[in-house]
Amino acid sequence: MILSNYAIQDTLILPPVYEGYSPCNTSIVNYNGETVYQTRYVSYVKHFTNKMYNPHGFYSNQHNYDSCGKEYHNTINIRYTDRWYEEVYYGEGLSTLFRGMEDVRLTVWDGDLYSYGTRPDLFYDRYVMCLYKGGERLIIDSPLGCKVEKNWMALPDVPYRFIYGFCDDCVMVVDVSGNNGSSKLQYIKQKNNKETLTGVRGSTPLVKYGDGYLTVVHKTFVIGGNHYYRHAFIHFDKNLIIQQFSPWFFFHNPLCEFCIGLLVIEGGVKLTYSQFDAFPSEMVISDDVLRNVLQKAYVRGFDNIGIEYFERVSDILYNSGHIKSSQTVANYVLLNKYNSKMLLRYDNDASINKLLKRKYVL
C-alpha cells in the first residue's frame, strides 16, 4: 500500500539551505514543550538508473556519488524547532570514507534529551553506535561483535534500553551501561506472531501507544536484482510482545525512502521520512487510519506512482534553494517520464539534444 493515499497531512520539511549538501533523514521528539527536529545533511547525491535511463553507466539501480569535490562522504546535523536552528557538532573523526554522525534519532529519558546514531569515523575497522547527552559521548559496545551497528530503537521510558533487532521469532533487546557503554542482549520470544521477523530492521524509536508501544520498521526487498525499501508499523504490548504487524507499505516511491521519526499527536500520529536521501517530509495519519492499517484493513496492491507529485517537489526544492535535492528528484522523474525541464535541471551543462542522445533509449 502507499501510505500517502491515506494521509490527512503530507508536507515537505524545508530546513535551512547548506551549499553542497542535501537534507534527508529527520528525527522528531517532544522536548520541553516544543517539537524538536534533527535532520541529517549529506554531501553525496544518489543517482538512479533503469533500463531506459542510466546517464553514468552505473551497475546498480542507485549509486552514491560525491557532489562536493571531496574524496569522502560527509554528514552534518541540524537541530531546529519553529523558533530556532543550530548545527549539532559531534566532534572530529578519522579520515574514513563516510564521516560524521549518521541517521541520528532523538529520544527523551528522565526529562533529558539524548541523540544516538552510527559513527563510521571513530574507528577504521567498524561502525559504532554512539549515544550523546549534550556534549557527553558514550560509545556502545556491539552485543554481538558486529562490524556495523545501525538502526537501534530506543524505548521511551526505560533509559539505555533499545530494541537491537529481530531474528526468527524473537525480538532482540539490548540494555546499555551508562557508565562504560557495555551492552547485554536478551531475546524475547514472540507468541502467536505470524510475520517473518528475519530481515526486519529498526527505523523509529518506540513511542508510547495505548498500553504498549508503537514503532516503524523497514525491510529491504530484492526484486529483479534491485533493492527496494518497505516499511511497516509494529504495535507491541508493554512486555515487547508483538500485538499487531501492519502490511508493508511505502510513502510515495518504492525506490529509496527512510523513516526515523514517529510522534503520537492529538487524533493520530506524525511521521518524518526522507526520500532519495535528498529531502525530508512529514506526514500525519489519523487514529482511524492507523487502526485500519494495523488491522490490515488496507491490503490492496500498490497503486501507480504519482510522478506529477515528484515534478512539483523538484520545483519546490529548486525554488527554495535546495538545488542538489531538486536535481536528485529530477533524476527520479526521468526514470519514469520524459520531461525536458527535468532533463536540464538534472544536467544543465548539456543541450537537450545531447541529453536525449546520451541518456534516453528512444
Short mmCIF file of C-alpha atoms in Angstrom, two decimals:
data_model
loop_
_atom_site.label_atom_id
_atom_site.label_comp_id
_atom_site.label_asym_id
_atom_site.label_seq_id
_atom_site.Cartn_x
_atom_site.Cartn_y
_atom_site.Cartn_z
CA MET A 1 0.00 0.00 0.00
CA ILE A 2 1.02 3.64 -0.50
CA LEU A 3 0.59 5.39 2.84
CA SER A 4 0.30 8.87 1.34
CA ASN A 5 -3.06 7.88 -0.11
CA TYR A 6 -4.44 7.84 3.45
CA ALA A 7 -2.66 10.88 4.91
CA ILE A 8 -4.50 13.90 6.26
CA GLN A 9 -1.29 15.95 6.03
CA ASP A 10 1.80 15.37 3.90
CA THR A 11 4.17 18.29 3.53
CA LEU A 12 7.81 18.93 2.74
CA ILE A 13 10.17 19.93 5.52
CA LEU A 14 12.33 22.75 4.19
CA PRO A 15 15.20 23.21 6.66
CA PRO A 16 17.98 25.76 6.08
CA VAL A 17 20.00 25.52 2.88
CA TYR A 18 23.61 24.35 3.23
CA GLU A 19 25.56 24.70 -0.02
CA GLY A 20 26.67 21.34 -1.38
CA TYR A 21 24.50 19.30 0.98
CA SER A 22 21.11 17.61 0.75
CA PRO A 23 18.85 17.31 3.81
CA CYS A 24 17.40 13.85 4.34
CA ASN A 25 16.72 11.63 7.37
CA THR A 26 14.89 13.53 10.09
CA SER A 27 14.04 12.61 13.67
CA ILE A 28 11.34 14.24 15.80
CA VAL A 29 10.54 14.35 19.51
CA ASN A 30 8.63 16.45 22.05
CA TYR A 31 11.01 18.12 24.48
CA ASN A 32 10.46 20.98 26.94
CA GLY A 33 7.10 21.82 25.41
CA GLU A 34 8.41 22.05 21.84
CA THR A 35 8.58 19.77 18.84
CA VAL A 36 12.27 19.29 18.11
CA TYR A 37 13.54 18.09 14.74
CA GLN A 38 17.00 16.93 13.75
CA THR A 39 17.93 16.47 10.10
CA ARG A 40 20.95 14.76 8.62
CA TYR A 41 22.54 16.53 5.64
CA VAL A 42 24.76 14.54 3.26
CA SER A 43 27.43 15.71 0.82
CA TYR A 44 26.69 12.96 -1.70
CA VAL A 45 23.76 12.52 -4.04
CA LYS A 46 22.14 9.35 -5.25
CA HIS A 47 21.92 8.60 -8.96
CA PHE A 48 19.10 6.29 -10.00
CA THR A 49 19.03 4.12 -13.10
CA ASN A 50 16.80 1.80 -15.05
CA LYS A 51 16.88 0.23 -18.50
CA MET A 52 15.64 3.42 -20.11
CA TYR A 53 17.76 5.92 -18.22
CA ASN A 54 21.31 5.36 -16.99
CA PRO A 55 23.31 8.54 -17.55
CA HIS A 56 26.54 7.41 -15.89
CA GLY A 57 26.50 3.71 -16.75
CA PHE A 58 26.19 2.66 -13.12
CA TYR A 59 25.85 -1.06 -12.43
CA SER A 60 23.10 -0.74 -9.78
CA ASN A 61 19.73 0.98 -9.60
CA GLN A 62 21.06 3.51 -7.05
CA HIS A 63 24.57 4.76 -6.55
CA ASN A 64 26.11 7.26 -4.13
CA TYR A 65 28.03 9.92 -5.98
CA ASP A 66 30.23 12.57 -4.40
CA SER A 67 28.94 16.04 -5.08
CA CYS A 68 31.28 18.28 -3.07
CA GLY A 69 34.58 17.67 -4.79
CA LYS A 70 35.82 15.67 -1.81
CA GLU A 71 37.18 12.17 -1.63
CA TYR A 72 34.78 11.23 1.14
CA HIS A 73 31.09 11.50 2.03
CA ASN A 74 30.37 13.95 4.81
CA THR A 75 27.42 14.33 7.19
CA ILE A 76 26.28 17.33 9.21
CA ASN A 77 23.32 17.52 11.60
CA ILE A 78 20.93 20.42 12.05
CA ARG A 79 18.57 20.61 15.04
CA TYR A 80 15.65 23.02 14.96
CA THR A 81 12.17 24.00 16.12
CA ASP A 82 9.72 26.58 14.82
CA ARG A 83 11.79 29.22 16.64
CA TRP A 84 15.47 28.36 16.14
CA TYR A 85 18.01 26.10 14.46
CA GLU A 86 21.61 25.12 15.15
CA GLU A 87 24.27 22.76 13.85
CA VAL A 88 24.98 19.91 16.26
CA TYR A 89 28.70 19.25 16.36
CA TYR A 90 29.60 15.69 17.35
CA GLY A 91 33.37 16.08 17.19
CA GLU A 92 36.01 15.21 14.61
CA GLY A 93 36.55 11.68 13.44
CA LEU A 94 39.13 9.82 11.41
CA SER A 95 39.77 10.16 7.69
CA THR A 96 37.30 7.44 6.65
CA LEU A 97 35.15 7.31 3.51
CA PHE A 98 31.96 8.19 5.44
CA ARG A 99 32.25 10.82 8.17
CA GLY A 100 30.01 12.30 10.82
CA MET A 101 27.04 11.10 12.84
CA GLU A 102 24.60 9.14 10.66
CA ASP A 103 20.83 8.79 10.97
CA VAL A 104 20.51 10.38 14.39
CA ARG A 105 17.43 9.51 16.41
CA LEU A 106 16.21 11.72 19.25
CA THR A 107 14.75 10.36 22.48
CA VAL A 108 13.92 11.75 25.92
CA TRP A 109 14.82 9.85 29.10
CA ASP A 110 14.01 11.23 32.56
CA GLY A 111 13.46 14.69 31.11
CA ASP A 112 16.78 14.86 29.28
CA LEU A 113 17.27 14.96 25.50
CA TYR A 114 19.52 12.28 24.01
CA SER A 115 20.63 11.66 20.45
CA TYR A 116 22.04 8.40 19.15
CA GLY A 117 23.21 7.04 15.84
CA THR A 118 26.06 5.49 13.90
CA ARG A 119 29.62 6.84 13.73
CA PRO A 120 31.60 5.35 10.83
CA ASP A 121 34.62 7.56 11.51
CA LEU A 122 35.75 6.76 15.05
CA PHE A 123 37.49 3.51 14.08
CA TYR A 124 38.93 2.35 10.79
CA ASP A 125 37.53 -1.17 11.10
CA ARG A 126 33.95 -0.73 12.30
CA TYR A 127 30.84 1.46 12.54
CA VAL A 128 29.81 2.02 16.16
CA MET A 129 26.62 3.10 17.87
CA CYS A 130 27.07 6.30 19.89
CA LEU A 131 24.82 7.97 22.42
CA TYR A 132 25.07 11.69 23.21
CA LYS A 133 23.64 13.77 26.04
CA GLY A 134 24.73 17.33 25.44
CA GLY A 135 28.49 17.17 24.90
CA GLU A 136 28.89 13.79 26.60
CA ARG A 137 29.52 10.84 24.29
CA LEU A 138 29.09 7.16 25.06
CA ILE A 139 30.48 4.63 22.58
CA ILE A 140 28.37 1.46 22.87
CA ASP A 141 29.87 -1.99 22.54
CA SER A 142 28.30 -4.22 19.91
CA PRO A 143 26.49 -7.00 21.80
CA LEU A 144 27.31 -9.47 19.01
CA GLY A 145 30.71 -8.15 17.98
CA CYS A 146 29.36 -6.82 14.68
CA LYS A 147 31.44 -4.55 12.47
CA VAL A 148 28.47 -2.31 11.63
CA GLU A 149 25.84 -1.16 14.12
CA LYS A 150 22.76 0.69 12.87
CA ASN A 151 19.03 1.15 13.36
CA TRP A 152 18.62 0.67 17.10
CA MET A 153 15.22 1.62 18.53
CA ALA A 154 15.13 3.39 21.91
CA LEU A 155 12.37 2.70 24.43
CA PRO A 156 10.87 6.00 25.62
CA ASP A 157 10.52 5.19 29.33
CA VAL A 158 13.47 2.85 30.04
CA PRO A 159 16.81 4.72 29.85
CA TYR A 160 19.58 2.94 27.96
CA ARG A 161 17.30 0.20 26.65
CA PHE A 162 16.88 -0.40 22.92
CA ILE A 163 15.35 -2.91 20.58
CA TYR A 164 18.50 -4.13 18.88
CA GLY A 165 16.83 -6.08 16.08
CA PHE A 166 14.81 -9.13 15.11
CA CYS A 167 15.56 -12.75 14.35
CA ASP A 168 13.34 -15.74 13.61
CA ASP A 169 10.51 -15.39 16.14
CA CYS A 170 12.37 -13.19 18.64
CA VAL A 171 12.75 -9.51 19.43
CA MET A 172 16.32 -8.72 20.49
CA VAL A 173 16.59 -6.18 23.32
CA VAL A 174 19.85 -4.61 24.48
CA ASP A 175 20.50 -2.87 27.79
CA VAL A 176 23.43 -0.47 27.83
CA SER A 177 25.52 0.60 30.79
CA GLY A 178 25.54 4.36 31.08
CA ASN A 179 28.98 4.22 32.66
CA ASN A 180 31.11 2.39 30.10
CA GLY A 181 28.86 1.53 27.14
CA SER A 182 28.88 -2.21 27.72
CA SER A 183 25.80 -3.97 26.38
CA LYS A 184 23.77 -7.01 27.38
CA LEU A 185 21.42 -8.75 24.96
CA GLN A 186 18.23 -10.67 25.69
CA TYR A 187 15.86 -12.47 23.33
CA ILE A 188 12.13 -12.00 23.84
CA LYS A 189 10.24 -14.93 22.34
CA GLN A 190 7.18 -13.85 20.38
CA LYS A 191 3.82 -15.52 20.88
CA ASN A 192 1.37 -16.15 18.04
CA ASN A 193 3.25 -13.85 15.67
CA LYS A 194 2.66 -14.90 12.06
CA GLU A 195 5.08 -12.44 10.44
CA THR A 196 8.61 -13.34 9.38
CA LEU A 197 10.92 -11.29 11.56
CA THR A 198 14.19 -12.25 9.88
CA GLY A 199 15.40 -9.28 7.82
CA VAL A 200 13.28 -6.73 9.69
CA ARG A 201 15.31 -3.71 10.82
CA GLY A 202 14.59 -0.81 13.11
CA SER A 203 13.52 2.60 11.87
CA THR A 204 11.99 4.86 14.52
CA PRO A 205 12.43 4.91 18.28
CA LEU A 206 9.43 3.44 20.09
CA VAL A 207 6.64 5.73 21.30
CA LYS A 208 4.02 5.01 23.92
CA TYR A 209 0.80 3.82 22.32
CA GLY A 210 -2.16 2.60 24.36
CA ASP A 211 -0.84 0.20 26.98
CA GLY A 212 2.27 -0.56 24.95
CA TYR A 213 4.45 0.85 22.19
CA LEU A 214 4.35 1.71 18.51
CA THR A 215 7.21 1.90 16.02
CA VAL A 216 8.01 1.83 12.32
CA VAL A 217 10.41 -0.78 10.92
CA HIS A 218 11.81 -1.38 7.44
CA LYS A 219 13.00 -4.24 5.29
CA THR A 220 14.93 -4.49 2.05
CA PHE A 221 13.21 -6.41 -0.72
CA VAL A 222 15.28 -7.56 -3.70
CA ILE A 223 13.29 -7.57 -6.93
CA GLY A 224 14.97 -8.34 -10.23
CA GLY A 225 18.38 -7.78 -8.70
CA ASN A 226 17.45 -4.30 -7.47
CA HIS A 227 16.91 -3.21 -3.87
CA TYR A 228 13.77 -1.53 -2.53
CA TYR A 229 12.72 -0.42 0.95
CA ARG A 230 9.34 -1.18 2.50
CA HIS A 231 8.03 -0.04 5.89
CA ALA A 232 5.59 -1.41 8.45
CA PHE A 233 4.10 -0.41 11.79
CA ILE A 234 4.55 -2.73 14.77
CA HIS A 235 2.38 -2.47 17.87
CA PHE A 236 3.94 -4.06 20.98
CA ASP A 237 2.48 -4.63 24.41
CA LYS A 238 4.38 -3.35 27.45
CA ASN A 239 6.46 -6.56 27.51
CA LEU A 240 7.54 -6.09 23.87
CA ILE A 241 5.34 -8.89 22.58
CA ILE A 242 4.08 -8.06 19.09
CA GLN A 243 0.33 -7.47 19.05
CA GLN A 244 -0.08 -6.16 15.50
CA PHE A 245 2.16 -6.05 12.43
CA SER A 246 0.87 -3.91 9.57
CA PRO A 247 1.17 -4.65 5.84
CA TRP A 248 4.36 -3.45 4.18
CA PHE A 249 4.00 -0.01 2.64
CA PHE A 250 5.91 2.87 1.12
CA PHE A 251 5.18 6.57 1.47
CA HIS A 252 5.44 7.77 -2.14
CA ASN A 253 8.04 5.78 -4.05
CA PRO A 254 9.33 2.21 -3.92
CA LEU A 255 12.97 3.05 -4.60
CA CYS A 256 14.53 4.90 -1.68
CA GLU A 257 12.73 6.08 1.47
CA PHE A 258 13.66 6.09 5.14
CA CYS A 259 11.63 6.91 8.26
CA ILE A 260 13.28 7.62 11.63
CA GLY A 261 10.69 9.91 13.25
CA LEU A 262 7.38 8.99 14.90
CA LEU A 263 5.28 11.12 17.24
CA VAL A 264 1.86 10.49 18.77
CA ILE A 265 -0.24 13.64 18.41
CA GLU A 266 -3.86 14.52 19.09
CA GLY A 267 -6.02 12.49 16.74
CA GLY A 268 -3.25 10.47 15.13
CA VAL A 269 0.47 10.11 14.58
CA LYS A 270 3.09 12.18 12.76
CA LEU A 271 5.92 10.53 10.81
CA THR A 272 9.06 12.17 9.48
CA TYR A 273 10.57 10.45 6.46
CA SER A 274 13.01 11.17 3.66
CA GLN A 275 13.13 10.21 0.00
CA PHE A 276 16.18 9.57 -2.19
CA ASP A 277 18.49 10.80 0.61
CA ALA A 278 17.52 14.18 -0.83
CA PHE A 279 14.61 15.76 1.04
CA PRO A 280 12.55 15.23 4.21
CA SER A 281 8.79 15.35 4.69
CA GLU A 282 6.30 14.92 7.50
CA MET A 283 3.05 13.01 7.27
CA VAL A 284 0.06 12.81 9.60
CA ILE A 285 -2.36 9.90 9.58
CA SER A 286 -5.45 9.72 11.74
CA ASP A 287 -6.14 7.30 14.57
CA ASP A 288 -8.77 5.60 12.41
CA VAL A 289 -6.35 5.09 9.54
CA LEU A 290 -3.65 3.80 11.89
CA ARG A 291 -6.06 1.29 13.43
CA ASN A 292 -7.14 0.12 9.99
CA VAL A 293 -3.53 -0.22 8.84
CA LEU A 294 -2.61 -2.21 11.94
CA GLN A 295 -5.66 -4.43 11.45
CA LYS A 296 -4.66 -4.99 7.81
CA ALA A 297 -7.86 -3.43 6.52
CA TYR A 298 -5.84 -1.80 3.72
CA VAL A 299 -4.11 -4.69 2.00
CA ARG A 300 -4.72 -3.91 -1.63
CA GLY A 301 -1.77 -3.88 -4.01
CA PHE A 302 0.44 -0.93 -4.70
CA ASP A 303 -1.06 1.86 -6.77
CA ASN A 304 0.54 3.79 -9.59
CA ILE A 305 3.33 6.16 -8.54
CA GLY A 306 2.35 9.84 -8.79
CA ILE A 307 5.13 11.26 -11.00
CA GLU A 308 3.40 14.64 -11.06
CA TYR A 309 3.96 14.82 -7.31
CA PHE A 310 7.72 14.49 -7.83
CA GLU A 311 7.71 17.11 -10.56
CA ARG A 312 6.08 19.53 -8.10
CA VAL A 313 8.55 18.54 -5.38
CA SER A 314 11.51 19.20 -7.66
CA ASP A 315 10.14 22.67 -8.39
CA ILE A 316 9.58 23.47 -4.70
CA LEU A 317 13.08 22.33 -3.76
CA TYR A 318 14.64 24.27 -6.63
CA ASN A 319 12.78 27.46 -5.80
CA SER A 320 13.67 27.17 -2.09
CA GLY A 321 17.39 26.88 -2.86
CA HIS A 322 17.82 23.13 -2.32
CA ILE A 323 19.38 22.72 -5.76
CA LYS A 324 21.07 19.34 -5.30
CA SER A 325 17.89 17.92 -3.78
CA SER A 326 15.92 19.19 -6.75
CA GLN A 327 18.36 17.58 -9.18
CA THR A 328 18.05 14.21 -7.43
CA VAL A 329 14.26 14.32 -7.63
CA ALA A 330 14.50 15.32 -11.29
CA ASN A 331 16.63 12.20 -11.84
CA TYR A 332 13.82 10.06 -10.40
CA VAL A 333 11.23 11.72 -12.64
CA LEU A 334 13.36 10.88 -15.66
CA LEU A 335 13.28 7.19 -14.80
CA ASN A 336 9.56 7.25 -15.40
CA LYS A 337 8.77 10.09 -17.76
CA TYR A 338 10.42 12.31 -20.36
CA ASN A 339 10.41 15.92 -19.15
CA SER A 340 12.61 18.50 -20.84
CA LYS A 341 12.75 20.78 -17.79
CA MET A 342 13.85 17.89 -15.61
CA LEU A 343 16.49 16.91 -18.16
CA LEU A 344 18.01 20.36 -18.00
CA ARG A 345 17.70 20.52 -14.22
CA TYR A 346 19.43 17.18 -13.77
CA ASP A 347 22.29 18.01 -16.14
CA ASN A 348 22.21 21.68 -17.03
CA ASP A 349 25.59 21.75 -18.74
CA ALA A 350 24.36 19.81 -21.78
CA SER A 351 21.92 20.66 -24.52
CA ILE A 352 18.60 18.87 -24.86
CA ASN A 353 19.82 17.08 -28.00
CA LYS A 354 22.91 15.74 -26.22
CA LEU A 355 20.85 14.65 -23.26
CA LEU A 356 18.38 12.83 -25.44
CA LYS A 357 21.10 11.10 -27.38
CA ARG A 358 23.20 10.16 -24.36
CA LYS A 359 20.61 9.23 -21.78
CA TYR A 360 17.40 8.05 -23.30
CA VAL A 361 16.71 4.90 -25.27
CA LEU A 362 14.38 6.25 -27.93
#
